[in-house]
mmCIF file of C-alpha atoms and ligand atoms in Angstrom:
data_model
loop_
_atom_site.group_PDB
_atom_site.id
_atom_site.type_symbol
_atom_site.label_atom_id
_atom_site.label_comp_id
_atom_site.label_asym_id
_atom_site.label_seq_id
_atom_site.Cartn_x
_atom_site.Cartn_y
_atom_site.Cartn_z
ATOM 1 C CA MET A 1 88.396 -36.065 -13.838
ATOM 2 C CA GLU A 2 92.110 -35.559 -13.412
ATOM 3 C CA ASN A 3 94.391 -36.799 -16.186
ATOM 4 C CA LEU A 4 96.192 -39.123 -13.784
ATOM 5 C CA GLU A 5 92.901 -40.813 -12.954
ATOM 6 C CA LEU A 6 92.229 -41.274 -16.654
ATOM 7 C CA LEU A 7 95.700 -42.690 -17.188
ATOM 8 C CA ILE A 8 95.159 -45.146 -14.348
ATOM 9 C CA ASP A 9 91.775 -46.153 -15.714
ATOM 10 C CA LEU A 10 93.135 -46.785 -19.210
ATOM 11 C CA HIS A 11 96.126 -48.785 -17.987
ATOM 12 C CA GLN A 12 94.801 -50.727 -15.013
ATOM 13 C CA HIS A 13 92.927 -53.158 -17.257
ATOM 14 C CA GLY A 14 96.086 -54.258 -19.067
ATOM 15 C CA ASP A 15 98.279 -57.206 -18.040
ATOM 16 C CA ARG A 16 101.225 -54.845 -18.361
ATOM 17 C CA GLN A 17 101.666 -51.109 -18.112
ATOM 18 C CA GLY A 18 104.694 -51.146 -20.415
ATOM 19 C CA PRO A 19 106.475 -53.335 -22.990
ATOM 20 C CA GLY A 20 107.647 -56.718 -21.714
ATOM 21 C CA GLY A 21 106.784 -60.403 -21.700
ATOM 22 C CA LYS A 22 106.714 -63.549 -19.593
ATOM 23 C CA LEU A 23 109.359 -65.234 -21.737
ATOM 24 C CA GLU A 24 111.572 -62.169 -21.454
ATOM 25 C CA THR A 25 111.195 -62.011 -17.662
ATOM 26 C CA GLU A 26 112.136 -65.713 -17.596
ATOM 27 C CA ARG A 27 115.118 -65.049 -19.862
ATOM 28 C CA ALA A 28 116.347 -62.371 -17.445
ATOM 29 C CA ILE A 29 115.880 -64.794 -14.512
ATOM 30 C CA THR A 30 118.089 -67.292 -16.361
ATOM 31 C CA LEU A 31 120.751 -64.687 -17.196
ATOM 32 C CA ALA A 32 120.766 -63.673 -13.533
ATOM 33 C CA ALA A 33 121.412 -67.353 -12.646
ATOM 34 C CA LEU A 34 118.499 -67.314 -10.206
ATOM 35 C CA ASP A 35 116.783 -70.576 -9.348
ATOM 36 C CA LYS A 36 114.803 -72.258 -6.594
ATOM 37 C CA SER A 37 117.864 -73.592 -4.794
ATOM 38 C CA ARG A 38 117.756 -70.846 -2.165
ATOM 39 C CA HIS A 39 115.177 -68.509 -0.708
ATOM 40 C CA LEU A 40 115.415 -64.971 -2.101
ATOM 41 C CA LYS A 41 114.197 -61.583 -0.979
ATOM 42 C CA ILE A 42 113.279 -59.549 -4.054
ATOM 43 C CA ALA A 43 111.966 -56.017 -4.603
ATOM 44 C CA ASP A 44 110.005 -55.386 -7.829
ATOM 45 C CA LEU A 45 110.053 -51.600 -8.232
ATOM 46 C CA GLY A 46 107.414 -49.841 -10.345
ATOM 47 C CA CYS A 47 105.635 -53.195 -10.549
ATOM 48 C CA GLY A 48 102.361 -51.865 -12.009
ATOM 49 C CA THR A 49 99.707 -54.587 -11.818
ATOM 50 C CA GLY A 50 102.509 -57.081 -11.365
ATOM 51 C CA ALA A 51 103.113 -59.092 -14.557
ATOM 52 C CA SER A 52 106.782 -59.546 -13.649
ATOM 53 C CA THR A 53 106.014 -60.002 -9.933
ATOM 54 C CA LEU A 54 103.741 -62.973 -10.626
ATOM 55 C CA CYS A 55 106.297 -64.487 -12.983
ATOM 56 C CA LEU A 56 109.083 -64.162 -10.390
ATOM 57 C CA ALA A 57 106.868 -65.665 -7.676
ATOM 58 C CA ASN A 58 105.998 -68.608 -9.927
ATOM 59 C CA LYS A 59 109.561 -69.341 -10.986
ATOM 60 C CA LEU A 60 111.468 -68.757 -7.751
ATOM 61 C CA ASN A 61 111.420 -69.530 -4.057
ATOM 62 C CA ALA A 62 111.089 -65.908 -3.012
ATOM 63 C CA ASP A 63 109.432 -63.236 -0.961
ATOM 64 C CA ILE A 64 108.729 -60.344 -3.291
ATOM 65 C CA ILE A 65 108.001 -56.825 -2.117
ATOM 66 C CA ALA A 66 106.188 -55.254 -5.055
ATOM 67 C CA VAL A 67 106.251 -51.441 -4.993
ATOM 68 C CA ASP A 68 104.235 -48.986 -7.080
ATOM 69 C CA PHE A 69 102.949 -45.543 -6.225
ATOM 70 C CA ILE A 70 99.533 -46.095 -7.811
ATOM 71 C CA PRO A 71 97.215 -47.748 -5.239
ATOM 72 C CA GLU A 72 94.835 -49.049 -7.930
ATOM 73 C CA PHE A 73 97.632 -51.058 -9.575
ATOM 74 C CA ILE A 74 98.758 -52.458 -6.225
ATOM 75 C CA GLU A 75 95.187 -53.518 -5.413
ATOM 76 C CA ILE A 76 94.905 -55.418 -8.700
ATOM 77 C CA LEU A 77 98.222 -57.137 -7.993
ATOM 78 C CA ARG A 78 96.962 -58.088 -4.528
ATOM 79 C CA ARG A 79 93.857 -59.689 -6.095
ATOM 80 C CA ASN A 80 95.860 -61.463 -8.829
ATOM 81 C CA ALA A 81 98.334 -62.800 -6.283
ATOM 82 C CA ALA A 82 95.456 -64.211 -4.217
ATOM 83 C CA ALA A 83 93.807 -65.730 -7.316
ATOM 84 C CA SER A 84 97.116 -67.443 -8.172
ATOM 85 C CA ASN A 85 97.649 -68.681 -4.611
ATOM 86 C CA LEU A 86 100.792 -66.564 -4.337
ATOM 87 C CA SER A 87 99.735 -64.161 -1.585
ATOM 88 C CA GLN A 88 102.174 -65.615 0.906
ATOM 89 C CA HIS A 89 105.099 -64.806 -1.428
ATOM 90 C CA ILE A 90 103.964 -61.443 -2.807
ATOM 91 C CA HIS A 91 103.863 -58.366 -0.558
ATOM 92 C CA PRO A 92 102.258 -55.471 -2.464
ATOM 93 C CA HIS A 93 103.234 -52.035 -1.224
ATOM 94 C CA VAL A 94 102.101 -48.544 -2.209
ATOM 95 C CA GLY A 95 105.200 -46.369 -2.201
ATOM 96 C CA SER A 96 107.628 -44.430 -4.301
ATOM 97 C CA MET A 97 110.777 -45.874 -5.824
ATOM 98 C CA ASP A 98 112.671 -42.769 -4.725
ATOM 99 C CA ASP A 99 111.725 -43.207 -1.063
ATOM 100 C CA LEU A 100 112.310 -46.872 -0.262
ATOM 101 C CA ALA A 101 112.426 -48.156 3.298
ATOM 102 C CA PHE A 102 114.676 -51.186 2.798
ATOM 103 C CA ALA A 103 117.671 -51.716 5.065
ATOM 104 C CA HIS A 104 121.182 -51.708 3.663
ATOM 105 C CA ASN A 105 122.215 -55.139 2.322
ATOM 106 C CA GLU A 106 118.647 -56.438 2.715
ATOM 107 C CA LEU A 107 117.781 -57.642 -0.798
ATOM 108 C CA ASP A 108 119.064 -60.505 -2.936
ATOM 109 C CA VAL A 109 117.508 -59.041 -6.071
ATOM 110 C CA ILE A 110 116.141 -55.727 -7.319
ATOM 111 C CA TRP A 111 113.848 -56.125 -10.336
ATOM 112 C CA SER A 112 112.324 -53.259 -12.330
ATOM 113 C CA GLU A 113 110.699 -53.510 -15.772
ATOM 114 C CA GLY A 114 109.940 -50.376 -17.763
ATOM 115 C CA ALA A 115 109.922 -48.146 -14.713
ATOM 116 C CA ILE A 116 113.381 -46.866 -13.673
ATOM 117 C CA TYR A 117 113.094 -44.023 -16.210
ATOM 118 C CA ASN A 118 110.694 -42.362 -13.759
ATOM 119 C CA ILE A 119 113.638 -41.418 -11.550
ATOM 120 C CA GLY A 120 116.294 -41.842 -14.240
ATOM 121 C CA PHE A 121 118.572 -44.826 -14.850
ATOM 122 C CA GLU A 122 121.691 -43.293 -13.350
ATOM 123 C CA GLN A 123 119.957 -42.127 -10.177
ATOM 124 C CA GLY A 124 118.076 -45.407 -9.788
ATOM 125 C CA ILE A 125 121.096 -47.695 -10.064
ATOM 126 C CA HIS A 126 122.996 -45.453 -7.628
ATOM 127 C CA ASP A 127 120.218 -45.019 -5.046
ATOM 128 C CA TRP A 128 119.051 -48.650 -5.055
ATOM 129 C CA ARG A 129 122.525 -50.197 -4.782
ATOM 130 C CA PRO A 130 122.838 -49.946 -0.955
ATOM 131 C CA PHE A 131 119.700 -52.089 -0.507
ATOM 132 C CA LEU A 132 121.305 -55.004 -2.350
ATOM 133 C CA LYS A 133 123.433 -57.559 -0.560
ATOM 134 C CA PRO A 134 127.005 -57.809 -1.830
ATOM 135 C CA LYS A 135 126.764 -59.913 -5.044
ATOM 136 C CA GLY A 136 123.033 -59.186 -5.165
ATOM 137 C CA VAL A 137 121.409 -58.958 -8.587
ATOM 138 C CA LEU A 138 119.957 -55.936 -10.364
ATOM 139 C CA ALA A 139 117.642 -56.685 -13.322
ATOM 140 C CA ILE A 140 116.094 -53.707 -15.085
ATOM 141 C CA SER A 141 114.675 -52.839 -18.474
ATOM 142 C CA GLU A 142 115.473 -49.403 -19.826
ATOM 143 C CA ILE A 143 114.814 -47.493 -23.060
ATOM 144 C CA THR A 144 117.877 -48.005 -25.255
ATOM 145 C CA TRP A 145 119.169 -46.918 -28.669
ATOM 146 C CA LEU A 146 119.730 -49.928 -30.908
ATOM 147 C CA THR A 147 122.058 -48.134 -33.338
ATOM 148 C CA ASP A 148 124.861 -45.616 -33.059
ATOM 149 C CA HIS A 149 123.123 -43.209 -35.458
ATOM 150 C CA ARG A 150 119.474 -42.444 -35.993
ATOM 151 C CA PRO A 151 117.183 -39.976 -37.815
ATOM 152 C CA ASN A 152 116.926 -36.488 -36.278
ATOM 153 C CA GLU A 153 113.186 -36.877 -35.805
ATOM 154 C CA ILE A 154 113.447 -39.785 -33.392
ATOM 155 C CA GLN A 155 116.501 -38.277 -31.700
ATOM 156 C CA SER A 156 114.567 -35.097 -30.874
ATOM 157 C CA TYR A 157 111.480 -37.063 -29.838
ATOM 158 C CA TRP A 158 113.462 -38.965 -27.200
ATOM 159 C CA ASP A 159 115.563 -35.940 -26.242
ATOM 160 C CA ALA A 160 112.278 -34.321 -25.214
ATOM 161 C CA GLN A 161 110.765 -37.444 -23.590
ATOM 162 C CA TYR A 162 113.773 -38.973 -21.847
ATOM 163 C CA PRO A 163 117.183 -37.464 -22.576
ATOM 164 C CA GLU A 164 118.894 -40.306 -20.659
ATOM 165 C CA ILE A 165 118.128 -42.706 -23.527
ATOM 166 C CA ASP A 166 121.459 -44.122 -24.729
ATOM 167 C CA THR A 167 123.111 -47.140 -26.315
ATOM 168 C CA ALA A 168 123.608 -50.399 -24.417
ATOM 169 C CA SER A 169 127.367 -49.869 -24.223
ATOM 170 C CA ALA A 170 126.813 -46.487 -22.540
ATOM 171 C CA LYS A 171 124.279 -47.953 -20.084
ATOM 172 C CA ILE A 172 126.623 -50.832 -19.241
ATOM 173 C CA LYS A 173 129.425 -48.342 -18.653
ATOM 174 C CA LEU A 174 127.169 -46.526 -16.155
ATOM 175 C CA LEU A 175 126.480 -49.823 -14.384
ATOM 176 C CA GLU A 176 130.212 -50.510 -14.115
ATOM 177 C CA LYS A 177 130.893 -47.006 -12.816
ATOM 178 C CA ALA A 178 128.153 -47.402 -10.203
ATOM 179 C CA GLY A 179 129.692 -50.591 -8.809
ATOM 180 C CA TYR A 180 128.034 -53.421 -10.695
ATOM 181 C CA ALA A 181 129.447 -56.193 -12.897
ATOM 182 C CA PRO A 182 127.274 -56.818 -15.979
ATOM 183 C CA LEU A 183 125.920 -60.381 -16.234
ATOM 184 C CA GLY A 184 123.774 -60.086 -19.322
ATOM 185 C CA TYR A 185 121.902 -57.897 -21.767
ATOM 186 C CA PHE A 186 119.238 -58.471 -24.382
ATOM 187 C CA VAL A 187 116.778 -56.384 -26.357
ATOM 188 C CA LEU A 188 113.031 -56.753 -25.845
ATOM 189 C CA PRO A 189 111.697 -58.040 -29.172
ATOM 190 C CA GLU A 190 108.950 -56.265 -31.094
ATOM 191 C CA HIS A 191 106.194 -58.586 -29.831
ATOM 192 C CA CYS A 192 106.798 -57.272 -26.292
ATOM 193 C CA TRP A 193 105.677 -53.843 -27.522
ATOM 194 C CA LEU A 194 102.970 -54.774 -30.000
ATOM 195 C CA ASP A 195 101.372 -58.071 -28.952
ATOM 196 C CA ASN A 196 101.872 -57.662 -25.203
ATOM 197 C CA TYR A 197 101.323 -53.944 -24.738
ATOM 198 C CA TYR A 198 100.163 -51.702 -27.600
ATOM 199 C CA HIS A 199 97.587 -54.026 -29.235
ATOM 200 C CA PRO A 200 95.783 -54.818 -25.958
ATOM 201 C CA LEU A 201 95.896 -51.080 -25.152
ATOM 202 C CA GLN A 202 94.415 -50.187 -28.571
ATOM 203 C CA SER A 203 91.634 -52.723 -28.087
ATOM 204 C CA ARG A 204 90.509 -50.822 -24.942
ATOM 205 C CA PHE A 205 90.329 -47.345 -26.534
ATOM 206 C CA ASP A 206 86.636 -47.504 -27.601
ATOM 207 C CA ALA A 207 85.343 -48.807 -24.273
ATOM 208 C CA PHE A 208 87.500 -46.278 -22.430
ATOM 209 C CA LEU A 209 86.166 -43.367 -24.511
ATOM 210 C CA SER A 210 82.543 -44.354 -24.090
ATOM 211 C CA CYS A 211 83.032 -44.940 -20.368
ATOM 212 C CA HIS A 212 84.232 -41.323 -20.137
ATOM 213 C CA ALA A 213 81.501 -39.967 -22.425
ATOM 214 C CA ASN A 214 84.111 -38.999 -25.048
ATOM 215 C CA SER A 215 85.369 -36.211 -22.805
ATOM 216 C CA ASP A 216 88.044 -33.903 -24.183
ATOM 217 C CA ASP A 217 90.567 -35.226 -21.681
ATOM 218 C CA ALA A 218 89.830 -38.861 -22.549
ATOM 219 C CA GLN A 219 90.153 -38.092 -26.264
ATOM 220 C CA ALA A 220 93.412 -36.246 -25.674
ATOM 221 C CA LEU A 221 94.825 -39.229 -23.785
ATOM 222 C CA VAL A 222 93.855 -41.698 -26.520
ATOM 223 C CA LYS A 223 95.344 -39.364 -29.122
ATOM 224 C CA ALA A 224 98.627 -39.203 -27.208
ATOM 225 C CA GLU A 225 98.734 -43.008 -26.867
ATOM 226 C CA LYS A 226 98.063 -43.389 -30.607
ATOM 227 C CA GLN A 227 100.918 -40.990 -31.370
ATOM 228 C CA GLU A 228 103.252 -42.975 -29.138
ATOM 229 C CA ILE A 229 102.293 -46.188 -30.958
ATOM 230 C CA LYS A 230 102.917 -44.518 -34.316
ATOM 231 C CA VAL A 231 106.381 -43.395 -33.197
ATOM 232 C CA PHE A 232 107.205 -46.977 -32.252
ATOM 233 C CA GLU A 233 105.889 -48.399 -35.529
ATOM 234 C CA THR A 234 107.849 -45.838 -37.560
ATOM 235 C CA PHE A 235 111.149 -45.911 -35.677
ATOM 236 C CA LYS A 236 111.294 -49.345 -34.034
ATOM 237 C CA ALA A 237 114.567 -50.114 -35.820
ATOM 238 C CA TYR A 238 116.261 -47.501 -33.642
ATOM 239 C CA PHE A 239 115.041 -48.058 -30.079
ATOM 240 C CA SER A 240 113.596 -50.636 -27.725
ATOM 241 C CA TYR A 241 113.851 -51.602 -24.101
ATOM 242 C CA GLY A 242 117.151 -53.218 -23.216
ATOM 243 C CA PHE A 243 117.117 -55.687 -20.327
ATOM 244 C CA TYR A 244 120.219 -55.244 -18.138
ATOM 245 C CA ILE A 245 121.256 -57.832 -15.585
ATOM 246 C CA ALA A 246 124.145 -57.011 -13.272
ATOM 247 C CA ARG A 247 125.699 -58.101 -9.995
ATOM 248 C CA LYS A 248 126.563 -55.727 -7.163
ATOM 249 C CA LEU A 249 130.300 -55.728 -6.572
ATOM 250 C CA ALA A 250 131.149 -56.293 -2.937
HETATM 251 N N1 LIG B 1 106.666 -52.977 -14.335
HETATM 252 C C1 LIG B 1 105.319 -52.842 -14.864
HETATM 253 C C2 LIG B 1 104.864 -51.403 -15.013
HETATM 254 C C3 LIG B 1 105.685 -50.539 -15.935
HETATM 255 S S1 LIG B 1 104.974 -48.917 -16.192
HETATM 256 C C4 LIG B 1 105.218 -53.568 -16.175
HETATM 257 O O1 LIG B 1 106.277 -53.890 -16.750
HETATM 258 O O2 LIG B 1 104.092 -53.790 -16.632
HETATM 259 C C5 LIG B 1 105.823 -47.935 -14.974
HETATM 260 C C6 LIG B 1 105.255 -48.103 -13.571
HETATM 261 O O3 LIG B 1 106.024 -47.293 -12.702
HETATM 262 C C7 LIG B 1 103.807 -47.663 -13.413
HETATM 263 O O4 LIG B 1 103.080 -48.696 -12.812
HETATM 264 C C8 LIG B 1 103.870 -46.432 -12.505
HETATM 265 O O5 LIG B 1 102.774 -46.317 -11.641
HETATM 266 C C9 LIG B 1 105.145 -46.723 -11.740
HETATM 267 N N2 LIG B 1 105.801 -45.538 -11.188
HETATM 268 C C10 LIG B 1 106.082 -44.362 -11.807
HETATM 269 N N3 LIG B 1 106.759 -43.543 -10.980
HETATM 270 C C11 LIG B 1 106.890 -44.212 -9.798
HETATM 271 C C12 LIG B 1 107.500 -43.902 -8.553
HETATM 272 N N4 LIG B 1 108.117 -42.730 -8.349
HETATM 273 N N5 LIG B 1 107.476 -44.833 -7.585
HETATM 274 C C13 LIG B 1 106.865 -46.026 -7.765
HETATM 275 N N6 LIG B 1 106.266 -46.368 -8.924
HETATM 276 C C14 LIG B 1 106.287 -45.485 -9.931
#
Protein backbone atom coordinates (compact mmCIF):
# COMPACT_ATOMS: atom_id res chain seq x y z
CA MET A 1 0.00 0.00 0.00
CA GLU A 2 1.23 3.46 -0.84
CA ASN A 3 2.22 5.74 2.04
CA LEU A 4 -0.39 8.30 1.02
CA GLU A 5 -3.10 5.67 1.34
CA LEU A 6 -1.83 4.82 4.81
CA LEU A 7 -1.78 8.49 5.77
CA ILE A 8 -5.36 8.88 4.58
CA ASP A 9 -6.44 5.78 6.46
CA LEU A 10 -4.86 6.95 9.72
CA HIS A 11 -6.28 10.46 9.48
CA GLN A 12 -9.72 9.98 7.96
CA HIS A 13 -11.13 8.63 11.23
CA GLY A 14 -10.27 11.80 13.15
CA ASP A 15 -12.60 14.78 13.61
CA ARG A 16 -9.68 16.95 12.53
CA GLN A 17 -6.60 16.39 10.42
CA GLY A 18 -4.66 19.10 12.25
CA PRO A 19 -4.69 21.16 15.46
CA GLY A 20 -7.78 23.31 15.98
CA GLY A 21 -11.06 23.47 17.86
CA LYS A 22 -14.72 24.44 17.61
CA LEU A 23 -14.31 27.24 20.15
CA GLU A 24 -11.32 28.56 18.24
CA THR A 25 -13.17 28.49 14.91
CA GLU A 26 -15.99 30.40 16.64
CA ARG A 27 -13.50 32.88 18.09
CA ALA A 28 -12.15 33.55 14.59
CA ILE A 29 -15.73 34.02 13.30
CA THR A 30 -16.26 36.64 16.01
CA LEU A 31 -12.96 38.42 15.27
CA ALA A 32 -13.94 38.49 11.60
CA ALA A 33 -17.23 40.18 12.63
CA LEU A 34 -19.21 37.59 10.68
CA ASP A 35 -22.80 36.89 11.67
CA LYS A 36 -26.09 35.69 10.25
CA SER A 37 -27.24 39.15 9.18
CA ARG A 38 -26.31 38.54 5.54
CA HIS A 39 -25.82 35.57 3.27
CA LEU A 40 -22.15 34.72 2.69
CA LYS A 41 -20.25 32.74 0.10
CA ILE A 42 -17.31 31.04 1.79
CA ALA A 43 -14.49 28.79 0.58
CA ASP A 44 -12.91 26.45 3.17
CA LEU A 45 -9.58 25.44 1.62
CA GLY A 46 -7.82 22.25 2.73
CA CYS A 47 -10.97 21.43 4.69
CA GLY A 48 -10.06 17.80 5.48
CA THR A 49 -13.13 16.00 6.83
CA GLY A 50 -14.63 19.40 7.52
CA ALA A 51 -14.54 20.24 11.25
CA SER A 52 -14.35 23.96 10.47
CA THR A 53 -16.78 23.67 7.54
CA LEU A 54 -19.51 22.23 9.75
CA CYS A 55 -18.88 24.88 12.40
CA LEU A 56 -19.13 27.69 9.83
CA ALA A 57 -22.32 26.21 8.36
CA ASN A 58 -23.87 25.97 11.83
CA LYS A 59 -22.96 29.49 12.90
CA LEU A 60 -23.56 31.45 9.70
CA ASN A 61 -26.04 31.94 6.90
CA ALA A 62 -23.66 30.74 4.20
CA ASP A 63 -22.94 28.62 1.19
CA ILE A 64 -19.60 26.96 1.80
CA ILE A 65 -17.48 25.42 -0.93
CA ALA A 66 -15.23 23.00 0.94
CA VAL A 67 -12.11 22.04 -1.03
CA ASP A 68 -9.61 19.26 -0.33
CA PHE A 69 -7.55 17.18 -2.71
CA ILE A 70 -8.17 13.91 -0.86
CA PRO A 71 -11.44 12.36 -2.12
CA GLU A 72 -11.84 10.19 1.00
CA PHE A 73 -11.91 13.26 3.26
CA ILE A 74 -14.41 15.02 0.99
CA GLU A 75 -16.67 11.95 1.04
CA ILE A 76 -16.68 11.90 4.84
CA LEU A 77 -17.53 15.60 4.89
CA ARG A 78 -20.38 14.96 2.45
CA ARG A 79 -21.78 12.27 4.79
CA ASN A 80 -21.33 14.42 7.92
CA ALA A 81 -23.01 17.38 6.24
CA ALA A 82 -25.99 15.19 5.33
CA ALA A 83 -26.16 13.74 8.87
CA SER A 84 -26.24 17.29 10.26
CA ASN A 85 -28.87 18.45 7.77
CA LEU A 86 -26.40 20.93 6.29
CA SER A 87 -26.07 19.51 2.78
CA GLN A 88 -27.83 22.46 1.20
CA HIS A 89 -25.20 24.84 2.64
CA ILE A 90 -22.06 22.73 2.22
CA HIS A 91 -20.67 22.01 -1.25
CA PRO A 92 -17.78 19.52 -0.96
CA HIS A 93 -15.30 19.64 -3.81
CA VAL A 94 -12.25 17.53 -4.63
CA GLY A 95 -9.60 19.92 -5.91
CA SER A 96 -6.30 21.54 -5.21
CA MET A 97 -5.86 24.81 -3.36
CA ASP A 98 -3.32 25.89 -5.97
CA ASP A 99 -5.76 25.43 -8.86
CA LEU A 100 -9.01 27.05 -7.76
CA ALA A 101 -11.80 27.82 -10.20
CA PHE A 102 -13.43 30.75 -8.39
CA ALA A 103 -14.16 33.96 -10.26
CA HIS A 104 -12.49 37.20 -9.26
CA ASN A 105 -14.36 39.00 -6.45
CA GLU A 106 -16.61 35.96 -5.93
CA LEU A 107 -16.10 35.14 -2.24
CA ASP A 108 -17.05 36.95 0.96
CA VAL A 109 -14.72 34.78 3.03
CA ILE A 110 -11.75 32.47 2.53
CA TRP A 111 -11.22 30.11 5.48
CA SER A 112 -8.29 27.70 5.86
CA GLU A 113 -7.24 25.90 9.06
CA GLY A 114 -3.88 24.16 9.26
CA ALA A 115 -3.56 23.81 5.51
CA ILE A 116 -2.07 26.88 3.76
CA TYR A 117 1.45 25.62 4.55
CA ASN A 118 0.94 23.09 1.75
CA ILE A 119 1.44 25.85 -0.81
CA GLY A 120 3.15 28.27 1.57
CA PHE A 121 1.63 31.21 3.45
CA GLU A 122 3.01 33.92 1.20
CA GLN A 123 1.92 32.23 -2.02
CA GLY A 124 -1.49 31.34 -0.60
CA ILE A 125 -2.41 34.82 0.60
CA HIS A 126 -1.24 36.26 -2.74
CA ASP A 127 -2.93 33.71 -5.02
CA TRP A 128 -6.24 33.56 -3.13
CA ARG A 129 -6.69 37.34 -2.80
CA PRO A 130 -8.29 37.91 -6.25
CA PHE A 131 -11.14 35.51 -5.38
CA LEU A 132 -12.19 37.67 -2.43
CA LYS A 133 -14.59 40.56 -2.83
CA PRO A 134 -13.18 43.94 -1.82
CA LYS A 135 -13.39 43.99 2.03
CA GLY A 136 -13.76 40.20 1.99
CA VAL A 137 -12.33 38.28 4.93
CA LEU A 138 -9.36 35.92 5.04
CA ALA A 139 -9.15 33.63 8.11
CA ILE A 140 -6.25 31.19 8.24
CA SER A 141 -4.25 29.30 10.82
CA GLU A 142 -0.53 29.02 10.22
CA ILE A 143 2.46 27.59 12.10
CA THR A 144 3.97 30.47 14.07
CA TRP A 145 6.92 31.11 16.40
CA LEU A 146 5.70 32.26 19.81
CA THR A 147 9.03 33.79 20.87
CA ASP A 148 11.74 35.83 19.20
CA HIS A 149 14.43 33.30 20.18
CA ARG A 150 14.31 29.55 20.48
CA PRO A 151 16.62 26.53 20.95
CA ASN A 152 18.66 25.48 17.90
CA GLU A 153 17.07 22.04 17.91
CA ILE A 154 13.55 23.29 17.26
CA GLN A 155 14.80 25.96 14.86
CA SER A 156 16.47 23.33 12.67
CA TYR A 157 13.49 20.99 12.95
CA TRP A 158 11.16 23.63 11.50
CA ASP A 159 13.76 24.92 9.03
CA ALA A 160 13.67 21.43 7.53
CA GLN A 161 9.88 20.96 7.78
CA TYR A 162 8.59 24.41 6.86
CA PRO A 163 11.14 27.21 6.53
CA GLU A 164 8.32 29.78 6.19
CA ILE A 165 7.55 29.44 9.92
CA ASP A 166 7.90 32.91 11.46
CA THR A 167 6.66 35.16 14.24
CA ALA A 168 3.17 36.68 14.20
CA SER A 169 4.55 40.16 13.54
CA ALA A 170 6.35 38.87 10.43
CA LYS A 171 3.22 37.05 9.19
CA ILE A 172 1.08 40.15 9.76
CA LYS A 173 3.62 42.22 7.84
CA LEU A 174 3.25 39.79 4.91
CA LEU A 175 -0.53 40.17 5.07
CA GLU A 176 -0.20 43.96 4.96
CA LYS A 177 2.23 43.79 2.05
CA ALA A 178 -0.14 41.50 0.15
CA GLY A 179 -3.04 43.96 0.45
CA TYR A 180 -4.89 42.96 3.59
CA ALA A 181 -5.69 44.86 6.79
CA PRO A 182 -5.28 42.67 9.90
CA LEU A 183 -8.46 42.31 11.98
CA GLY A 184 -7.28 39.89 14.63
CA TYR A 185 -4.79 37.29 15.76
CA PHE A 186 -4.70 34.66 18.47
CA VAL A 187 -2.68 31.57 19.28
CA LEU A 188 -4.28 28.12 19.24
CA PRO A 189 -4.06 26.89 22.84
CA GLU A 190 -2.40 23.60 23.78
CA HIS A 191 -5.70 21.70 24.01
CA CYS A 192 -6.21 22.24 20.26
CA TRP A 193 -3.08 20.13 19.68
CA LEU A 194 -3.37 17.56 22.44
CA ASP A 195 -7.05 17.01 23.28
CA ASN A 196 -8.43 17.71 19.81
CA TYR A 197 -5.75 16.23 17.58
CA TYR A 198 -2.81 14.26 19.00
CA HIS A 199 -4.62 12.27 21.73
CA PRO A 200 -7.40 11.04 19.40
CA LEU A 201 -4.69 10.22 16.83
CA GLN A 202 -2.67 8.25 19.43
CA SER A 203 -5.76 6.31 20.44
CA ARG A 204 -6.07 5.00 16.84
CA PHE A 205 -2.47 3.75 16.49
CA ASP A 206 -3.09 0.16 17.72
CA ALA A 207 -6.17 -0.44 15.57
CA PHE A 208 -4.40 1.12 12.58
CA LEU A 209 -1.34 -1.13 13.01
CA SER A 210 -3.37 -4.30 13.35
CA CYS A 211 -5.56 -3.34 10.40
CA HIS A 212 -2.36 -3.14 8.32
CA ALA A 213 -0.87 -6.33 9.78
CA ASN A 214 1.95 -4.32 11.41
CA SER A 215 3.48 -3.66 8.00
CA ASP A 216 6.81 -1.84 7.88
CA ASP A 217 5.18 1.16 6.23
CA ALA A 218 2.41 1.35 8.84
CA GLN A 219 4.97 1.12 11.65
CA ALA A 220 7.10 3.81 10.02
CA LEU A 221 4.10 6.13 9.79
CA VAL A 222 3.15 5.62 13.45
CA LYS A 223 6.77 6.19 14.44
CA ALA A 224 6.87 9.47 12.51
CA GLU A 225 3.59 10.62 14.11
CA LYS A 226 4.95 9.75 17.57
CA GLN A 227 8.09 11.77 16.86
CA GLU A 228 6.00 14.74 15.79
CA ILE A 229 3.99 14.52 19.02
CA LYS A 230 7.20 14.38 21.05
CA VAL A 231 8.53 17.50 19.32
CA PHE A 232 5.34 19.33 20.24
CA GLU A 233 5.42 18.16 23.86
CA THR A 234 9.08 19.17 24.22
CA PHE A 235 9.00 22.53 22.43
CA LYS A 236 5.40 23.73 22.72
CA ALA A 237 6.56 26.92 24.45
CA TYR A 238 8.10 28.04 21.16
CA PHE A 239 5.54 27.33 18.44
CA SER A 240 1.85 26.85 17.78
CA TYR A 241 -0.67 27.67 15.11
CA GLY A 242 -1.53 31.35 14.96
CA PHE A 243 -5.00 32.24 13.70
CA TYR A 244 -4.87 35.29 11.40
CA ILE A 245 -7.97 37.21 10.42
CA ALA A 246 -7.65 39.96 7.84
CA ARG A 247 -9.74 42.04 5.46
CA LYS A 248 -8.95 42.48 1.78
CA LEU A 249 -8.21 46.12 1.04
CA ALA A 250 -10.24 47.41 -1.87
N1 LIG B 1 -8.63 22.02 7.79
C1 LIG B 1 -8.63 20.65 8.26
C2 LIG B 1 -7.50 19.81 7.70
C3 LIG B 1 -6.10 20.28 8.01
S1 LIG B 1 -4.83 19.14 7.47
C4 LIG B 1 -8.61 20.63 9.76
O1 LIG B 1 -8.29 21.68 10.36
O2 LIG B 1 -8.87 19.57 10.33
C5 LIG B 1 -4.39 19.80 5.87
C6 LIG B 1 -5.38 19.43 4.78
O3 LIG B 1 -4.94 20.02 3.58
C7 LIG B 1 -5.50 17.93 4.51
O4 LIG B 1 -6.85 17.57 4.55
C8 LIG B 1 -4.92 17.74 3.10
O5 LIG B 1 -5.56 16.74 2.37
C9 LIG B 1 -5.19 19.11 2.51
N2 LIG B 1 -4.30 19.47 1.40
C10 LIG B 1 -2.95 19.37 1.33
N3 LIG B 1 -2.50 19.88 0.17
C11 LIG B 1 -3.60 20.29 -0.52
C12 LIG B 1 -3.79 20.90 -1.79
N4 LIG B 1 -2.76 21.19 -2.59
N5 LIG B 1 -5.04 21.21 -2.16
C13 LIG B 1 -6.11 20.93 -1.37
N6 LIG B 1 -5.98 20.34 -0.17
C14 LIG B 1 -4.75 20.04 0.26
